[in-house]
PDB file of C-alpha atoms in Angstrom:
ATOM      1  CA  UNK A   1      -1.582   5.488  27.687  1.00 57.00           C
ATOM      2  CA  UNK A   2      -0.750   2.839  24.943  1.00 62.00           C
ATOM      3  CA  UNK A   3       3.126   2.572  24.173  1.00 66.00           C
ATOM      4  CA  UNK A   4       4.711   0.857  21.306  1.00 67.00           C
ATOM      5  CA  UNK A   5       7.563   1.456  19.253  1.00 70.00           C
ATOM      6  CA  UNK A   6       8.036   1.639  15.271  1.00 73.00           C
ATOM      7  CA  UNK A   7      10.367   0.030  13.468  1.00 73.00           C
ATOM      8  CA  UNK A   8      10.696   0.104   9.240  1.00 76.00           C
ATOM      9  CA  UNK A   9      13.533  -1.383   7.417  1.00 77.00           C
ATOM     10  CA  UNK A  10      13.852  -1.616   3.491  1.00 79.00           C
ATOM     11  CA  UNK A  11      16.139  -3.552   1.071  1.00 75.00           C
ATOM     12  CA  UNK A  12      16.109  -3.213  -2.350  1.00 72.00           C
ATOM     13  CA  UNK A  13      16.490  -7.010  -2.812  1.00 74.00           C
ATOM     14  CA  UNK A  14      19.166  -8.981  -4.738  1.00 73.00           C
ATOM     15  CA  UNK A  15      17.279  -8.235  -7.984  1.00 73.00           C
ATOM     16  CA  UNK A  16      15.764  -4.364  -8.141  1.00 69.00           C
ATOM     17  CA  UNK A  17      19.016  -1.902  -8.821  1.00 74.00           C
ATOM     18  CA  UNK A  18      16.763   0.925  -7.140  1.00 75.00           C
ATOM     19  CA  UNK A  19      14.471   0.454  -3.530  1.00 79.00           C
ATOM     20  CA  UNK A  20      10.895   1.218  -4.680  1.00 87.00           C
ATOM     21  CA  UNK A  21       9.856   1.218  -0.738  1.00 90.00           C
ATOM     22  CA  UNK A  22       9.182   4.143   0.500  1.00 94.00           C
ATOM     23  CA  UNK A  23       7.414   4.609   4.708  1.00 95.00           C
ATOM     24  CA  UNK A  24       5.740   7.529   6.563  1.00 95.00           C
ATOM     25  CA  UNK A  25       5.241   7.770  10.329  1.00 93.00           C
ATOM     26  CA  UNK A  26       3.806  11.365  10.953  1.00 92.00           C
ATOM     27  CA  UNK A  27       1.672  12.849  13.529  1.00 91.00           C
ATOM     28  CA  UNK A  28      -1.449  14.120  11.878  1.00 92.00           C
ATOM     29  CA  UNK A  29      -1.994  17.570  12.532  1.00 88.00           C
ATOM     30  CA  UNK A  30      -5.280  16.528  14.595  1.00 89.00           C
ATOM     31  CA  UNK A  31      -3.659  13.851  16.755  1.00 89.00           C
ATOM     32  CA  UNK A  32      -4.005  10.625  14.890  1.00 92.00           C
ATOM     33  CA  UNK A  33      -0.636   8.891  14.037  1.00 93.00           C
ATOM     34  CA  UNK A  34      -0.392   8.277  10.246  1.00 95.00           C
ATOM     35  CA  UNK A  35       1.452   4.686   9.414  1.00 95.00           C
ATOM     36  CA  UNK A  36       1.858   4.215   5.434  1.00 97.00           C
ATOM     37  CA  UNK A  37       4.021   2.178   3.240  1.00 96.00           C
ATOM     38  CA  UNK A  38       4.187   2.316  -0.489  1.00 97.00           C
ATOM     39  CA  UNK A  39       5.858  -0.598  -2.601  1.00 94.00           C
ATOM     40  CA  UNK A  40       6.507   0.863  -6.031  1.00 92.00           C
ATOM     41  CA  UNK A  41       5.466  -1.831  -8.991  1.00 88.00           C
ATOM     42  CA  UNK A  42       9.232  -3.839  -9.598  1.00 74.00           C
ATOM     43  CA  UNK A  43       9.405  -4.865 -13.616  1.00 70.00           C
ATOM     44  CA  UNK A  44       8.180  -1.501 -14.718  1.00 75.00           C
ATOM     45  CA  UNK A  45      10.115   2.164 -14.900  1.00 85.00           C
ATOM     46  CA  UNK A  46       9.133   4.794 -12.307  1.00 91.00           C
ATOM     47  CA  UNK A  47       7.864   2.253  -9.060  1.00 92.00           C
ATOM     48  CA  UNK A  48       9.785   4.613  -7.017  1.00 93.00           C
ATOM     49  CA  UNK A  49       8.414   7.511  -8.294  1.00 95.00           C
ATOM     50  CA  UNK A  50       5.121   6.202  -7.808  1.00 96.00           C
ATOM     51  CA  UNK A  51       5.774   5.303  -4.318  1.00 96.00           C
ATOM     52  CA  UNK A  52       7.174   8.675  -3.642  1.00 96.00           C
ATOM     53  CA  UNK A  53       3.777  10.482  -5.226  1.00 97.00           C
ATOM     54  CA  UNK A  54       1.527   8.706  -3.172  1.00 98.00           C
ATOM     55  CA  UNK A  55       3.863   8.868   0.329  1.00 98.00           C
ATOM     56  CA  UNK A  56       4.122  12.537  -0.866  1.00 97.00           C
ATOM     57  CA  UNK A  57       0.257  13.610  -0.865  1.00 97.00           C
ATOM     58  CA  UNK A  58      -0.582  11.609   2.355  1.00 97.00           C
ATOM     59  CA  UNK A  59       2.289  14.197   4.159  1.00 96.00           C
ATOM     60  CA  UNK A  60       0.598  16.787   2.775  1.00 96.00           C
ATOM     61  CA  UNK A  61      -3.091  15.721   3.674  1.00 95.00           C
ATOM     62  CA  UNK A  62      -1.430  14.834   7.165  1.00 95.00           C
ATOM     63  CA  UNK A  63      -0.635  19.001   7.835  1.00 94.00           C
ATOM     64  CA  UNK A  64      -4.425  19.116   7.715  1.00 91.00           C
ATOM     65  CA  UNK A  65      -7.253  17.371   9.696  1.00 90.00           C
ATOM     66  CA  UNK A  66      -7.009  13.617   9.064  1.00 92.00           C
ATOM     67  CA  UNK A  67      -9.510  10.889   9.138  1.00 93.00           C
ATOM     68  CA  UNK A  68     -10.168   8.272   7.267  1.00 95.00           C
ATOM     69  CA  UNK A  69     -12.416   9.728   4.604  1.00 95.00           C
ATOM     70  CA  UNK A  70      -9.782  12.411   4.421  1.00 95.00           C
ATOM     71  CA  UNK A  71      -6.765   9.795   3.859  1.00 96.00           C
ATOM     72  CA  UNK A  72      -8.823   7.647   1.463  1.00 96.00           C
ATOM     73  CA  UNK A  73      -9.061  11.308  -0.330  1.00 97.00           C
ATOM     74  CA  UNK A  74      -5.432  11.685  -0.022  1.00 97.00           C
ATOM     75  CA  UNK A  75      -5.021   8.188  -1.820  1.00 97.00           C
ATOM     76  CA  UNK A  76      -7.215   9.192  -4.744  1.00 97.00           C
ATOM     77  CA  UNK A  77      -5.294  12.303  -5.247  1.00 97.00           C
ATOM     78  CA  UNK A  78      -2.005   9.993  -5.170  1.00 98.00           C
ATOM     79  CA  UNK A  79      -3.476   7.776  -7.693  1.00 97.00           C
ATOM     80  CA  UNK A  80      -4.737  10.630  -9.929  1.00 96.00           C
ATOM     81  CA  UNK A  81      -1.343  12.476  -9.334  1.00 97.00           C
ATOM     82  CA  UNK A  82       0.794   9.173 -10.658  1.00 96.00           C
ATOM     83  CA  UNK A  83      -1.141   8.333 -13.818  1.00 94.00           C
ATOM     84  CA  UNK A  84      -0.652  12.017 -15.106  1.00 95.00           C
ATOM     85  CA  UNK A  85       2.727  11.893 -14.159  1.00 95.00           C
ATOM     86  CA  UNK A  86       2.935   8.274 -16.531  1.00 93.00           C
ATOM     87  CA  UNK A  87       0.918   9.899 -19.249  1.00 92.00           C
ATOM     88  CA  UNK A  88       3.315  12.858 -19.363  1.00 94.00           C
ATOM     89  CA  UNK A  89       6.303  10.414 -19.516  1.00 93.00           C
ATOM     90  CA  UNK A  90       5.752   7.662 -22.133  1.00 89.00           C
ATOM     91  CA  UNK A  91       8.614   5.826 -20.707  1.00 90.00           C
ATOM     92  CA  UNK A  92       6.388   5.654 -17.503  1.00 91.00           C
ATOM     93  CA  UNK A  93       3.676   3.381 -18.977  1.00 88.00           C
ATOM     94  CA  UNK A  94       2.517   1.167 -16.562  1.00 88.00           C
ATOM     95  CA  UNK A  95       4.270   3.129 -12.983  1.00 93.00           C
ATOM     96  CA  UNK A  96       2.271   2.435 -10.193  1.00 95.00           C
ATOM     97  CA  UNK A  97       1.994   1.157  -6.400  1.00 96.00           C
ATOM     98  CA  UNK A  98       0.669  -0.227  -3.708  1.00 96.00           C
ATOM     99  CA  UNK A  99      -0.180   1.751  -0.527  1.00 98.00           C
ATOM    100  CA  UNK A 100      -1.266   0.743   2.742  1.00 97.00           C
ATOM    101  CA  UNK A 101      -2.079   3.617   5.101  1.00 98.00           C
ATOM    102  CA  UNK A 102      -3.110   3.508   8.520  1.00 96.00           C
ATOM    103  CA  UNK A 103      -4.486   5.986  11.014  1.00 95.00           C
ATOM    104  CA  UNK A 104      -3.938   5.240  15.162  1.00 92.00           C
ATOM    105  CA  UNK A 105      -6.067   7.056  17.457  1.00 88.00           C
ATOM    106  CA  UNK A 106      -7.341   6.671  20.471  1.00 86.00           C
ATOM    107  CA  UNK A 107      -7.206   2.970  20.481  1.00 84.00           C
ATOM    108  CA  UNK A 108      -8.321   2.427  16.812  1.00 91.00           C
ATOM    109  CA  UNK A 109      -7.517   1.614  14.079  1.00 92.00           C
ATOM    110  CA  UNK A 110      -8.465   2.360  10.686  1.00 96.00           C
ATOM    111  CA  UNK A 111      -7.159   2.331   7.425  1.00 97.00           C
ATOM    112  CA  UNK A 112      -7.023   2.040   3.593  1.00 97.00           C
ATOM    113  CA  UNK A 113      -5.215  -0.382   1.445  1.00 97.00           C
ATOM    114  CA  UNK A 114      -4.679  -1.234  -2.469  1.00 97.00           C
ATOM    115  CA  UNK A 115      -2.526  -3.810  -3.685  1.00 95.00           C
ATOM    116  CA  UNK A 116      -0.638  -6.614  -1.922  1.00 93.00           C
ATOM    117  CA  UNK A 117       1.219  -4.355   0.928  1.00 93.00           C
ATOM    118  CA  UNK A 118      -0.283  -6.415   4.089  1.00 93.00           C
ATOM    119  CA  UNK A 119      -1.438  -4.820   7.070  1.00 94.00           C
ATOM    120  CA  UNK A 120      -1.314  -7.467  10.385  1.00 93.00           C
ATOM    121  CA  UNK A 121      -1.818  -7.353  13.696  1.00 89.00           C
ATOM    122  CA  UNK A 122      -0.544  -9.106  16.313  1.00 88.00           C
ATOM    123  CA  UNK A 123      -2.371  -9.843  19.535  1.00 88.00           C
ATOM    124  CA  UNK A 124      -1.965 -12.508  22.343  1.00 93.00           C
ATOM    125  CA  UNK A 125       1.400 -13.402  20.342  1.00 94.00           C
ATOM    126  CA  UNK A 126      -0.908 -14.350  17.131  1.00 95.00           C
ATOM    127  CA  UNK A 127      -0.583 -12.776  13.907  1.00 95.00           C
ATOM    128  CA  UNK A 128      -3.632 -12.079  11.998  1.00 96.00           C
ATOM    129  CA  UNK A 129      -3.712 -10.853   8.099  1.00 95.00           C
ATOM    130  CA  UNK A 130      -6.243  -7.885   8.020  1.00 96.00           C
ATOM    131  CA  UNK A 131      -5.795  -7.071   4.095  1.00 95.00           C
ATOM    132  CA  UNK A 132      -6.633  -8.777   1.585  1.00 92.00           C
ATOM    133  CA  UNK A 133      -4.084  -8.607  -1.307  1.00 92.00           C
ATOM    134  CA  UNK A 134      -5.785  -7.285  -4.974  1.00 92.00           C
ATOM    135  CA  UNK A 135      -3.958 -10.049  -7.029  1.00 90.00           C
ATOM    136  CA  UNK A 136      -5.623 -11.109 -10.052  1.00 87.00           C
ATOM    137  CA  UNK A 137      -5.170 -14.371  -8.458  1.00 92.00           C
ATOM    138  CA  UNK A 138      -7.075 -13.694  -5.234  1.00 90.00           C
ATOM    139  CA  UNK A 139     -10.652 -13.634  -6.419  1.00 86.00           C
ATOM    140  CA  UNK A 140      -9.183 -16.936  -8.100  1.00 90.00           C
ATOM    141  CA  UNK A 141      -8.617 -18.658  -4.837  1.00 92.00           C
ATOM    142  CA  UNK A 142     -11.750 -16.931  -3.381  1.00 90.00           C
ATOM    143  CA  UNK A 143     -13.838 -18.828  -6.249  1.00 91.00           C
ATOM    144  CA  UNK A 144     -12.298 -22.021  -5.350  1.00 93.00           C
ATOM    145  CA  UNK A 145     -11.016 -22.420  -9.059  1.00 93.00           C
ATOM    146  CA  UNK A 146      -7.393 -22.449  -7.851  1.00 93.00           C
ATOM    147  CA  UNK A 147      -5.843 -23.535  -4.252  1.00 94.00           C
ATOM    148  CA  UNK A 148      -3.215 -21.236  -2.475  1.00 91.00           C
ATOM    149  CA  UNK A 149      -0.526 -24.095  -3.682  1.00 94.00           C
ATOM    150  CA  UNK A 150      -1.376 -23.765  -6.945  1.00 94.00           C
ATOM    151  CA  UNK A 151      -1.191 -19.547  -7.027  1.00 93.00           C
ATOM    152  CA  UNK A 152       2.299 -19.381  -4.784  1.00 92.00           C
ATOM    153  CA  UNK A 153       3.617 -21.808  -8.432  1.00 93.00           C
ATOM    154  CA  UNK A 154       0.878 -19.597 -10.954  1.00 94.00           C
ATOM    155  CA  UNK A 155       2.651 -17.614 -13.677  1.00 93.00           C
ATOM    156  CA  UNK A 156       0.529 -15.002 -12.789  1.00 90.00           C
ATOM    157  CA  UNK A 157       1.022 -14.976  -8.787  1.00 88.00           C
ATOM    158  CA  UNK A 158       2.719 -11.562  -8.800  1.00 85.00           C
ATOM    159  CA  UNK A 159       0.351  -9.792 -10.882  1.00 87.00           C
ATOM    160  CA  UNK A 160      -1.724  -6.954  -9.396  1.00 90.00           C
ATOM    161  CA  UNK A 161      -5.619  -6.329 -10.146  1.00 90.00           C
ATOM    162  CA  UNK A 162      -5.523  -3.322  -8.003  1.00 92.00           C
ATOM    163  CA  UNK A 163      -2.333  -0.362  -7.573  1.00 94.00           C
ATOM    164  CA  UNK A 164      -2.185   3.717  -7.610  1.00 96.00           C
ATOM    165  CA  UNK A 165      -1.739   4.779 -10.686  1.00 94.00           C
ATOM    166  CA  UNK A 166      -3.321   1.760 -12.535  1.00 89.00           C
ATOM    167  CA  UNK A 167      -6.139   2.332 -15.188  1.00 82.00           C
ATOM    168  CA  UNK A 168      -9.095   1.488 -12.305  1.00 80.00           C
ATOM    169  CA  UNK A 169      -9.137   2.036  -8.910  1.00 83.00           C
TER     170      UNK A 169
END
């Protein structure tokens, strides 16, 4: 039997007037355990309501039989779900978040991820990265054009090529 314990903790930061976090820790109806996080998109209207969406439909899928084609489902849904809701409400242009969802069972681990929400693990008291973040910068570094130095000082460092409820996912 593997134990562990969960721990989340959120803070709105000292520049966002509203948190756009939002976490789920749910037993799946089928036995997995169901770890998400959702960081709604700071600078533009409705993050949190875009967070909330997507934390939303991975409850729901969660009543049901969960695996990971199911939860990658789930995300699509959440995605689909938060650009109608932005297209409804003009003053929603642009809403969106990330979302990094895991399912635990058994011993494995599995999951999905879009954005720049990081998933690690640590084992033998090291700390490994297993996402990688969808930053327009990324494939930048990737390509060798830029070095990490350079993107943490890039204008562009915080900008997202990948989030629910942007125009592709």
């Amino acid at each position: 039997m593997i134990s562990f314990s969960l721990h989340a903790a959120s803070h709105k930061g000292n520049v966002r007037k509203v948190n756009e976090d939002r976490v789920l820790t749910v037993r799946c109806a089928n036995g997995p355990l169901l770890l998400a996080v959702a960081d709604g998109m700071g600078g533009v209207d409705g993050g949190d309501i875009a967070a909330s969406i997507a934390i939303k439909e991975l409850e729901l899928a969660a009543r049901n039989e969960l695996d990971i084609i199911t939860l990658e489902q789930a995300a699509i849904k959440a995605h689909e779900k938060i650009y109608q809701h932005a297209a409804t409400h003009t003053a929603l242009d642009g809403m969106g978040t990330t979302l990094t969802a895991a399912l635990l069972q058994q011993g494995a681990l599995r999951w999905i991820h879009v954005g720049d929400s990081r998933l690690y693990r640590l084992r033998d008291q090291k700390i490994e990265q297993l996402t990688t973040d969808h930053r327009f910068l990324t494939s930048m570094i990737q390509a060798g054009d830029i070095t990490v130095e350079q993107a943490r000082k890039h204008p562009l460092k915080n900008v997202l090529e990948q989030c629910l409820g942007g125009h592709d996912l």
